[in-house]
PDB file of C-alpha atoms in Angstrom:
ATOM      1  CA  MET X 246      12.041   4.799  -2.284  1.00  0.00           C
ATOM      2  CA  SER X 247      14.027   7.983  -2.976  1.00  0.00           C
ATOM      3  CA  LEU X 248      12.873   9.614  -6.202  1.00  0.00           C
ATOM      4  CA  GLN X 249      15.511  12.306  -6.527  1.00  0.00           C
ATOM      5  CA  HIS X 250      17.742  10.458  -8.995  1.00  0.00           C
ATOM      6  CA  PHE X 251      14.879   9.818 -11.458  1.00  0.00           C
ATOM      7  CA  SER X 252      13.777  12.139 -14.246  1.00  0.00           C
ATOM      8  CA  THR X 253      10.837  14.454 -13.577  1.00  0.00           C
ATOM      9  CA  LYS X 254       8.492  12.225 -15.579  1.00  0.00           C
ATOM     10  CA  ASP X 255       9.605   9.082 -13.762  1.00  0.00           C
ATOM     11  CA  ARG X 256       9.331  10.787 -10.362  1.00  0.00           C
ATOM     12  CA  ILE X 257       5.728  11.649 -11.157  1.00  0.00           C
ATOM     13  CA  LEU X 258       4.983   8.086 -12.287  1.00  0.00           C
ATOM     14  CA  TYR X 259       6.564   6.497  -9.212  1.00  0.00           C
ATOM     15  CA  ALA X 260       4.797   8.926  -6.885  1.00  0.00           C
ATOM     16  CA  ALA X 261       1.447   8.341  -8.578  1.00  0.00           C
ATOM     17  CA  GLU X 262       1.938   4.574  -8.483  1.00  0.00           C
ATOM     18  CA  GLU X 263       2.676   4.611  -4.749  1.00  0.00           C
ATOM     19  CA  LEU X 264      -0.276   6.864  -3.968  1.00  0.00           C
ATOM     20  CA  PHE X 265      -2.698   4.926  -6.166  1.00  0.00           C
ATOM     21  CA  ALA X 266      -1.566   1.740  -4.409  1.00  0.00           C
ATOM     22  CA  GLN X 267      -2.127   3.276  -0.973  1.00  0.00           C
ATOM     23  CA  GLN X 268      -5.262   5.340  -1.547  1.00  0.00           C
ATOM     24  CA  GLY X 269      -6.854   4.314  -4.822  1.00  0.00           C
ATOM     25  CA  PHE X 270      -7.439   6.376  -7.936  1.00  0.00           C
ATOM     26  CA  ALA X 271     -10.421   8.469  -6.862  1.00  0.00           C
ATOM     27  CA  SER X 272      -8.909   9.423  -3.504  1.00  0.00           C
ATOM     28  CA  THR X 273      -5.549  10.540  -4.895  1.00  0.00           C
ATOM     29  CA  SER X 274      -5.287  14.147  -6.044  1.00  0.00           C
ATOM     30  CA  LEU X 275      -2.760  15.581  -8.475  1.00  0.00           C
ATOM     31  CA  ARG X 276      -1.620  17.899  -5.689  1.00  0.00           C
ATOM     32  CA  GLN X 277      -0.698  14.871  -3.577  1.00  0.00           C
ATOM     33  CA  VAL X 278       1.219  13.427  -6.524  1.00  0.00           C
ATOM     34  CA  THR X 279       3.158  16.636  -7.109  1.00  0.00           C
ATOM     35  CA  SER X 280       3.972  16.906  -3.415  1.00  0.00           C
ATOM     36  CA  ARG X 281       5.259  13.308  -3.291  1.00  0.00           C
ATOM     37  CA  ALA X 282       7.259  13.757  -6.510  1.00  0.00           C
ATOM     38  CA  ASP X 283       8.526  17.231  -5.497  1.00  0.00           C
ATOM     39  CA  VAL X 284       7.401  18.822  -8.759  1.00  0.00           C
ATOM     40  CA  ASN X 285       4.855  21.501  -9.644  1.00  0.00           C
ATOM     41  CA  ILE X 286       1.469  20.952 -11.274  1.00  0.00           C
ATOM     42  CA  ALA X 287       2.780  22.360 -14.556  1.00  0.00           C
ATOM     43  CA  ALA X 288       5.126  19.360 -14.823  1.00  0.00           C
ATOM     44  CA  VAL X 289       2.199  16.943 -14.558  1.00  0.00           C
ATOM     45  CA  ASN X 290       0.247  18.879 -17.163  1.00  0.00           C
ATOM     46  CA  TYR X 291       3.278  19.003 -19.463  1.00  0.00           C
ATOM     47  CA  HIS X 292       4.053  15.289 -19.311  1.00  0.00           C
ATOM     48  CA  PHE X 293       0.546  13.825 -18.975  1.00  0.00           C
ATOM     49  CA  GLY X 294      -2.096  16.476 -19.596  1.00  0.00           C
ATOM     50  CA  SER X 295      -4.650  15.079 -17.155  1.00  0.00           C
ATOM     51  CA  LYS X 296      -5.094  12.741 -14.214  1.00  0.00           C
ATOM     52  CA  ASP X 297      -6.745  10.143 -16.470  1.00  0.00           C
ATOM     53  CA  ASN X 298      -3.718  10.125 -18.754  1.00  0.00           C
ATOM     54  CA  LEU X 299      -1.417   9.844 -15.748  1.00  0.00           C
ATOM     55  CA  VAL X 300      -3.351   6.770 -14.576  1.00  0.00           C
ATOM     56  CA  ASN X 301      -3.041   5.284 -18.065  1.00  0.00           C
ATOM     57  CA  GLU X 302       0.700   5.862 -18.164  1.00  0.00           C
ATOM     58  CA  VAL X 303       1.212   4.260 -14.744  1.00  0.00           C
ATOM     59  CA  PHE X 304      -0.256   1.110 -16.266  1.00  0.00           C
ATOM     60  CA  ARG X 305       1.352   1.449 -19.677  1.00  0.00           C
ATOM     61  CA  ARG X 306       4.953   1.580 -18.478  1.00  0.00           C
ATOM     62  CA  ARG X 307       4.557  -1.730 -16.620  1.00  0.00           C
ATOM     63  CA  MET X 308       2.002  -3.514 -18.767  1.00  0.00           C
ATOM     64  CA  ASP X 309       3.727  -2.847 -22.100  1.00  0.00           C
ATOM     65  CA  VAL X 310       6.852  -4.630 -20.903  1.00  0.00           C
ATOM     66  CA  MET X 311       4.999  -7.501 -19.248  1.00  0.00           C
ATOM     67  CA  SER X 312       2.724  -8.002 -22.259  1.00  0.00           C
ATOM     68  CA  ALA X 313       5.692  -8.169 -24.618  1.00  0.00           C
ATOM     69  CA  GLN X 314       7.421 -10.677 -22.335  1.00  0.00           C
ATOM     70  CA  ARG X 315       4.271 -12.807 -22.179  1.00  0.00           C
ATOM     71  CA  LEU X 316       3.799 -12.866 -25.945  1.00  0.00           C
ATOM     72  CA  ASP X 317       7.476 -13.654 -26.553  1.00  0.00           C
ATOM     73  CA  ALA X 318       7.318 -16.505 -24.034  1.00  0.00           C
ATOM     74  CA  LEU X 319       4.073 -17.761 -25.568  1.00  0.00           C
ATOM     75  CA  GLN X 320       5.626 -17.884 -29.019  1.00  0.00           C
ATOM     76  CA  ARG X 321       8.600 -19.823 -27.686  1.00  0.00           C
ATOM     77  CA  ALA X 322       6.287 -22.240 -25.870  1.00  0.00           C
ATOM     78  CA  LEU X 323       4.222 -22.887 -29.000  1.00  0.00           C
ATOM     79  CA  GLU X 324       7.359 -23.555 -31.034  1.00  0.00           C
ATOM     80  CA  ALA X 325       9.160 -25.694 -28.454  1.00  0.00           C
ATOM     81  CA  ALA X 326       6.235 -27.655 -27.001  1.00  0.00           C
ATOM     82  CA  PRO X 327       3.252 -27.572 -29.364  1.00  0.00           C
ATOM     83  CA  GLY X 328       0.051 -28.895 -27.817  1.00  0.00           C
ATOM     84  CA  GLN X 329       1.345 -28.743 -24.245  1.00  0.00           C
ATOM     85  CA  LEU X 330      -0.675 -26.660 -21.817  1.00  0.00           C
ATOM     86  CA  GLU X 331       1.718 -26.006 -18.943  1.00  0.00           C
ATOM     87  CA  PRO X 332       4.361 -24.128 -21.004  1.00  0.00           C
ATOM     88  CA  ILE X 333       1.593 -21.831 -22.261  1.00  0.00           C
ATOM     89  CA  LEU X 334       0.441 -21.169 -18.711  1.00  0.00           C
ATOM     90  CA  ALA X 335       4.048 -20.565 -17.651  1.00  0.00           C
ATOM     91  CA  ALA X 336       4.327 -17.904 -20.357  1.00  0.00           C
ATOM     92  CA  PHE X 337       1.354 -16.133 -18.776  1.00  0.00           C
ATOM     93  CA  VAL X 338       2.292 -16.571 -15.118  1.00  0.00           C
ATOM     94  CA  GLU X 339       6.071 -16.194 -14.896  1.00  0.00           C
ATOM     95  CA  PRO X 340       6.517 -12.678 -16.365  1.00  0.00           C
ATOM     96  CA  ALA X 341       3.844 -11.368 -14.007  1.00  0.00           C
ATOM     97  CA  LEU X 342       5.428 -12.912 -10.915  1.00  0.00           C
ATOM     98  CA  ALA X 343       8.824 -11.565 -11.998  1.00  0.00           C
ATOM     99  CA  MET X 344       7.346  -8.074 -12.272  1.00  0.00           C
ATOM    100  CA  ALA X 345       5.864  -8.405  -8.783  1.00  0.00           C
ATOM    101  CA  GLN X 346       9.393  -8.880  -7.423  1.00  0.00           C
ATOM    102  CA  ASP X 347      10.790  -5.811  -9.196  1.00  0.00           C
ATOM    103  CA  ARG X 348      12.357  -3.760  -6.412  1.00  0.00           C
ATOM    104  CA  HIS X 349      11.633  -0.516  -8.258  1.00  0.00           C
ATOM    105  CA  GLY X 350       7.932  -0.366  -7.459  1.00  0.00           C
ATOM    106  CA  GLY X 351       6.768  -3.773  -8.647  1.00  0.00           C
ATOM    107  CA  GLY X 352       4.988  -4.495  -5.376  1.00  0.00           C
ATOM    108  CA  ALA X 353       3.206  -1.138  -5.461  1.00  0.00           C
ATOM    109  CA  PHE X 354       2.018  -1.784  -8.999  1.00  0.00           C
ATOM    110  CA  ILE X 355       0.456  -5.086  -7.956  1.00  0.00           C
ATOM    111  CA  ARG X 356      -1.606  -3.201  -5.405  1.00  0.00           C
ATOM    112  CA  VAL X 357      -2.539  -0.751  -8.153  1.00  0.00           C
ATOM    113  CA  ILE X 358      -3.810  -3.682 -10.226  1.00  0.00           C
ATOM    114  CA  ALA X 359      -5.855  -4.853  -7.248  1.00  0.00           C
ATOM    115  CA  ARG X 360      -7.395  -1.369  -7.093  1.00  0.00           C
ATOM    116  CA  THR X 361      -8.797  -1.812 -10.600  1.00  0.00           C
ATOM    117  CA  TYR X 362     -10.795  -4.791  -9.321  1.00  0.00           C
ATOM    118  CA  ALA X 363     -11.934  -2.949  -6.196  1.00  0.00           C
ATOM    119  CA  GLU X 364     -12.877   0.391  -7.762  1.00  0.00           C
ATOM    120  CA  ASN X 365     -15.675   0.827 -10.279  1.00  0.00           C
ATOM    121  CA  ASN X 366     -13.651   2.671 -12.926  1.00  0.00           C
ATOM    122  CA  ASP X 367     -15.178   1.863 -16.312  1.00  0.00           C
ATOM    123  CA  ARG X 368     -12.892   4.255 -18.172  1.00  0.00           C
ATOM    124  CA  LEU X 369      -9.775   2.536 -16.837  1.00  0.00           C
ATOM    125  CA  ARG X 370     -11.151  -0.929 -17.504  1.00  0.00           C
ATOM    126  CA  LYS X 371     -11.929   0.074 -21.098  1.00  0.00           C
ATOM    127  CA  PHE X 372      -8.392   1.420 -21.508  1.00  0.00           C
ATOM    128  CA  LEU X 373      -6.903  -1.852 -20.243  1.00  0.00           C
ATOM    129  CA  SER X 374      -9.213  -3.912 -22.453  1.00  0.00           C
ATOM    130  CA  ASP X 375      -8.409  -1.833 -25.530  1.00  0.00           C
ATOM    131  CA  GLN X 376      -4.648  -1.864 -24.917  1.00  0.00           C
ATOM    132  CA  TYR X 377      -4.078  -5.387 -23.599  1.00  0.00           C
ATOM    133  CA  GLY X 378      -7.122  -7.455 -24.509  1.00  0.00           C
ATOM    134  CA  HIS X 379      -5.220  -8.878 -27.492  1.00  0.00           C
ATOM    135  CA  VAL X 380      -2.778 -10.552 -25.089  1.00  0.00           C
ATOM    136  CA  LEU X 381      -5.563 -12.475 -23.372  1.00  0.00           C
ATOM    137  CA  ARG X 382      -7.033 -13.412 -26.754  1.00  0.00           C
ATOM    138  CA  GLU X 383      -3.709 -14.884 -27.884  1.00  0.00           C
ATOM    139  CA  PHE X 384      -3.475 -16.952 -24.719  1.00  0.00           C
ATOM    140  CA  ALA X 385      -7.109 -18.037 -25.002  1.00  0.00           C
ATOM    141  CA  LYS X 386      -6.433 -19.229 -28.556  1.00  0.00           C
ATOM    142  CA  ALA X 387      -3.324 -21.137 -27.478  1.00  0.00           C
ATOM    143  CA  ILE X 388      -5.062 -22.729 -24.486  1.00  0.00           C
ATOM    144  CA  ALA X 389      -8.043 -23.727 -26.624  1.00  0.00           C
ATOM    145  CA  GLY X 390      -5.657 -25.701 -28.813  1.00  0.00           C
ATOM    146  CA  CYS X 391      -4.636 -27.807 -25.824  1.00  0.00           C
ATOM    147  CA  VAL X 392      -8.015 -28.589 -24.262  1.00  0.00           C
ATOM    148  CA  SER X 393     -11.170 -30.004 -25.758  1.00  0.00           C
ATOM    149  CA  GLY X 394     -14.812 -29.530 -24.952  1.00  0.00           C
ATOM    150  CA  LEU X 395     -14.589 -25.971 -23.635  1.00  0.00           C
ATOM    151  CA  GLY X 396     -16.854 -23.355 -25.170  1.00  0.00           C
ATOM    152  CA  LYS X 397     -15.584 -19.804 -25.558  1.00  0.00           C
ATOM    153  CA  GLU X 398     -17.474 -18.529 -22.502  1.00  0.00           C
ATOM    154  CA  GLU X 399     -16.185 -21.325 -20.267  1.00  0.00           C
ATOM    155  CA  LEU X 400     -12.649 -20.807 -21.561  1.00  0.00           C
ATOM    156  CA  TYR X 401     -12.743 -17.109 -20.737  1.00  0.00           C
ATOM    157  CA  TRP X 402     -14.217 -17.779 -17.294  1.00  0.00           C
ATOM    158  CA  ARG X 403     -11.271 -20.042 -16.517  1.00  0.00           C
ATOM    159  CA  LEU X 404      -8.770 -17.549 -17.897  1.00  0.00           C
ATOM    160  CA  ASP X 405     -10.383 -14.902 -15.711  1.00  0.00           C
ATOM    161  CA  PHE X 406     -10.033 -17.188 -12.674  1.00  0.00           C
ATOM    162  CA  LEU X 407      -6.359 -17.676 -13.502  1.00  0.00           C
ATOM    163  CA  SER X 408      -5.858 -13.904 -13.747  1.00  0.00           C
ATOM    164  CA  GLY X 409      -7.486 -13.411 -10.352  1.00  0.00           C
ATOM    165  CA  ALA X 410      -5.438 -16.149  -8.709  1.00  0.00           C
ATOM    166  CA  LEU X 411      -2.282 -14.719 -10.259  1.00  0.00           C
ATOM    167  CA  THR X 412      -3.031 -11.231  -8.942  1.00  0.00           C
ATOM    168  CA  TYR X 413      -3.593 -12.707  -5.477  1.00  0.00           C
ATOM    169  CA  ALA X 414      -0.325 -14.638  -5.640  1.00  0.00           C
ATOM    170  CA  MET X 415       1.570 -11.588  -6.906  1.00  0.00           C
ATOM    171  CA  ALA X 416       0.275  -9.481  -4.031  1.00  0.00           C
ATOM    172  CA  ASP X 417       1.467 -12.138  -1.557  1.00  0.00           C
ATOM    173  CA  PHE X 418      -1.540 -11.778   0.679  1.00  0.00           C
ATOM    174  CA  GLY X 419      -2.135 -15.481   0.856  1.00  0.00           C
ATOM    175  CA  LEU X 420      -1.328 -18.149   3.398  1.00  0.00           C
ATOM    176  CA  ILE X 421       2.004 -19.087   1.822  1.00  0.00           C
ATOM    177  CA  LYS X 422       4.671 -16.598   2.865  1.00  0.00           C
ATOM    178  CA  ARG X 423       8.307 -16.816   1.859  1.00  0.00           C
ATOM    179  CA  PRO X 424       9.976 -19.159   4.381  1.00  0.00           C
ATOM    180  CA  SER X 425      13.050 -18.030   6.242  1.00  0.00           C
ATOM    181  CA  GLY X 426      16.175 -18.899   4.304  1.00  0.00           C
ATOM    182  CA  VAL X 427      14.406 -19.181   0.936  1.00  0.00           C
ATOM    183  CA  SER X 428      15.363 -16.598  -1.666  1.00  0.00           C
ATOM    184  CA  GLU X 429      12.798 -14.431  -3.442  1.00  0.00           C
ATOM    185  CA  ALA X 430      13.670 -16.102  -6.751  1.00  0.00           C
ATOM    186  CA  THR X 431      13.118 -19.600  -5.343  1.00  0.00           C
ATOM    187  CA  HIS X 432       9.888 -18.582  -3.618  1.00  0.00           C
ATOM    188  CA  ARG X 433       8.629 -17.025  -6.856  1.00  0.00           C
ATOM    189  CA  GLN X 434       9.562 -20.154  -8.817  1.00  0.00           C
ATOM    190  CA  ARG X 435       7.692 -22.394  -6.365  1.00  0.00           C
ATOM    191  CA  ALA X 436       4.646 -20.122  -6.499  1.00  0.00           C
ATOM    192  CA  ALA X 437       4.694 -20.173 -10.295  1.00  0.00           C
ATOM    193  CA  GLN X 438       4.969 -23.951 -10.457  1.00  0.00           C
ATOM    194  CA  ALA X 439       2.129 -24.465  -7.978  1.00  0.00           C
ATOM    195  CA  LEU X 440      -0.141 -21.999  -9.787  1.00  0.00           C
ATOM    196  CA  ILE X 441       0.636 -23.490 -13.205  1.00  0.00           C
ATOM    197  CA  ARG X 442      -0.224 -27.009 -12.015  1.00  0.00           C
ATOM    198  CA  PHE X 443      -3.413 -25.743 -10.380  1.00  0.00           C
ATOM    199  CA  ALA X 444      -4.459 -23.803 -13.471  1.00  0.00           C
ATOM    200  CA  ALA X 445      -3.678 -26.711 -15.809  1.00  0.00           C
ATOM    201  CA  ALA X 446      -5.983 -28.963 -13.803  1.00  0.00           C
ATOM    202  CA  GLY X 447      -8.667 -26.287 -13.934  1.00  0.00           C
ATOM    203  CA  PHE X 448      -8.475 -25.827 -17.694  1.00  0.00           C
ATOM    204  CA  GLN X 449      -8.488 -29.579 -18.279  1.00  0.00           C
ATOM    205  CA  ALA X 450     -11.479 -30.221 -16.003  1.00  0.00           C
ATOM    206  CA  GLU X 451     -14.592 -31.426 -17.763  1.00  0.00           C
ATOM    207  CA  ALA X 452     -17.022 -28.665 -18.683  1.00  0.00           C
ATOM    208  CA  HIS X 453     -20.551 -28.957 -17.298  1.00  0.00           C
TER     209      HIS X 453
END
């Protein structure tokens, strides 16, 4: 992707996102970011102050939008279909899959998310928990209202499994590739529907 028509700040963010996706957080230096973005180190310091803050902002610019979309969709689902599980799950799944198809770096950001699972970065995980944990809590509360017999720990295990499956589906490393002649939008819709049905069955399964 050519970065020249973006602002300096956005060029840095796109460059960092691509490098973090390719190399991980620990292996990417600020010098590599500045070289990719064609800026000097002073620009990174001016806009972000530190590498840790740059990592945070790479997440914030995507996650803020997706989180707002999820919460808006959740509210609509609760109003339109109270007590129904699948619309709640759709509110969680569909905005994430849409972001994965964003042609302006969405695919790279999914690989960045995968890096947070692969790398032992407690500071980053705390940042994500502090900033976006409330979104998961809202979904957990809504899901709990649709299923019975699940304790809090079991509920959060299943929500964690859904998050992992969603990340896998977003990254498109699975067995199901987009068939020839099927549009990205249709493929994404089919993936969402299959994952929602799968997750609904999982949440409704009897707890042991």
